[in-house]
């Protein structure tokens, strides 16, 4: 079941490569912010699934909403002459690292538990 | 199990969108890196103008190539038509001599080359004393033509009768092409004579080396120099205004 996202990623990359779709140069900064927001949501989703608090509705809406809002925020900042996208970069960046750290801790905890259990089984057997 | 399926499904959708966006951005970045100049213009108007300039340059280049091809074709036809007729052949020879003078055909042959470089500014006096100026190049070129050079070029741009050589700040324009130091001046002609003319005691190179603080390389004799044809709009035949401007530019040289 867990190879599905990987295949999805590959399909997405393939679509991006095959279609000759480009966006205007002026919008590339918004796209980069949107990508950051998307990455943040994905990492957040992985963390939630490890913590067993995952809700697909929250995850999906969060993904698209965050992406759009981040781009919109950057756009508004650009119009007002305020580098709002910096705020977005910092906020998403910090959260990204926090979530990754949490995921790492959770994953190592799980591994540690399994090994511990394995050792117990062996000693019992 | 249901939540797991949901998790996998939503992750798949999200991964697909993310992959698409990342690829898009990656391609955009690569594109921007390749065409750095156009990408750095964020302003629409600037970008438009930059595109226009690039397009015009392309058209210009094509036209130039076409001109060269046509010139080569003409030369081939002439060679063919001359045949055995002695009179025609002599006219032909005259024609080709004038062509070389006018710079409309690429030429090759033995000659010399010399390079003028800006001097090292050591904090004494004005920087302008250490940069290569238009008149310095003009002197060298005039000397070469006087010594019987058949064709002269600066940094591979042909110098002809109506070439202008002017200082514009730190750059020098030759035939409206902007050049920066070092300036390699090449001349086709009798190498010994040309070399002698330049290296004469108290001659032009002595002056440049000792009085002006610019660096001048040794005169190099070359067995085969290839020079391109003159590439710039040929100015109108000498009408009154042209004659006037020529006179004034000559006056500047003195």
Coordinates of C-alpha atoms in Angstrom, one line a residue, chain B residues 117-119 126-133 136 169-170 183 212-214:
Chain B
X117 CA 47.0 46.7 -23.3
X118 CA 46.1 49.0 -20.5
X119 CA 49.0 49.8 -18.2
X126 CA 45.2 59.8 -13.5
X127 CA 43.8 56.4 -14.4
X128 CA 43.2 57.8 -17.8
X129 CA 47.0 58.0 -18.4
X130 CA 47.1 54.2 -18.2
X131 CA 44.3 53.3 -20.4
X132 CA 44.5 52.7 -24.1
X133 CA 43.0 55.6 -26.1
X136 CA 46.9 55.6 -29.8
X169 CA 34.7 55.7 -21.5
X170 CA 36.8 52.6 -20.9
X183 CA 43.4 45.4 -28.5
X212 CA 52.4 56.7 -22.6
X213 CA 52.1 54.2 -19.8
X214 CA 50.4 51.5 -21.7

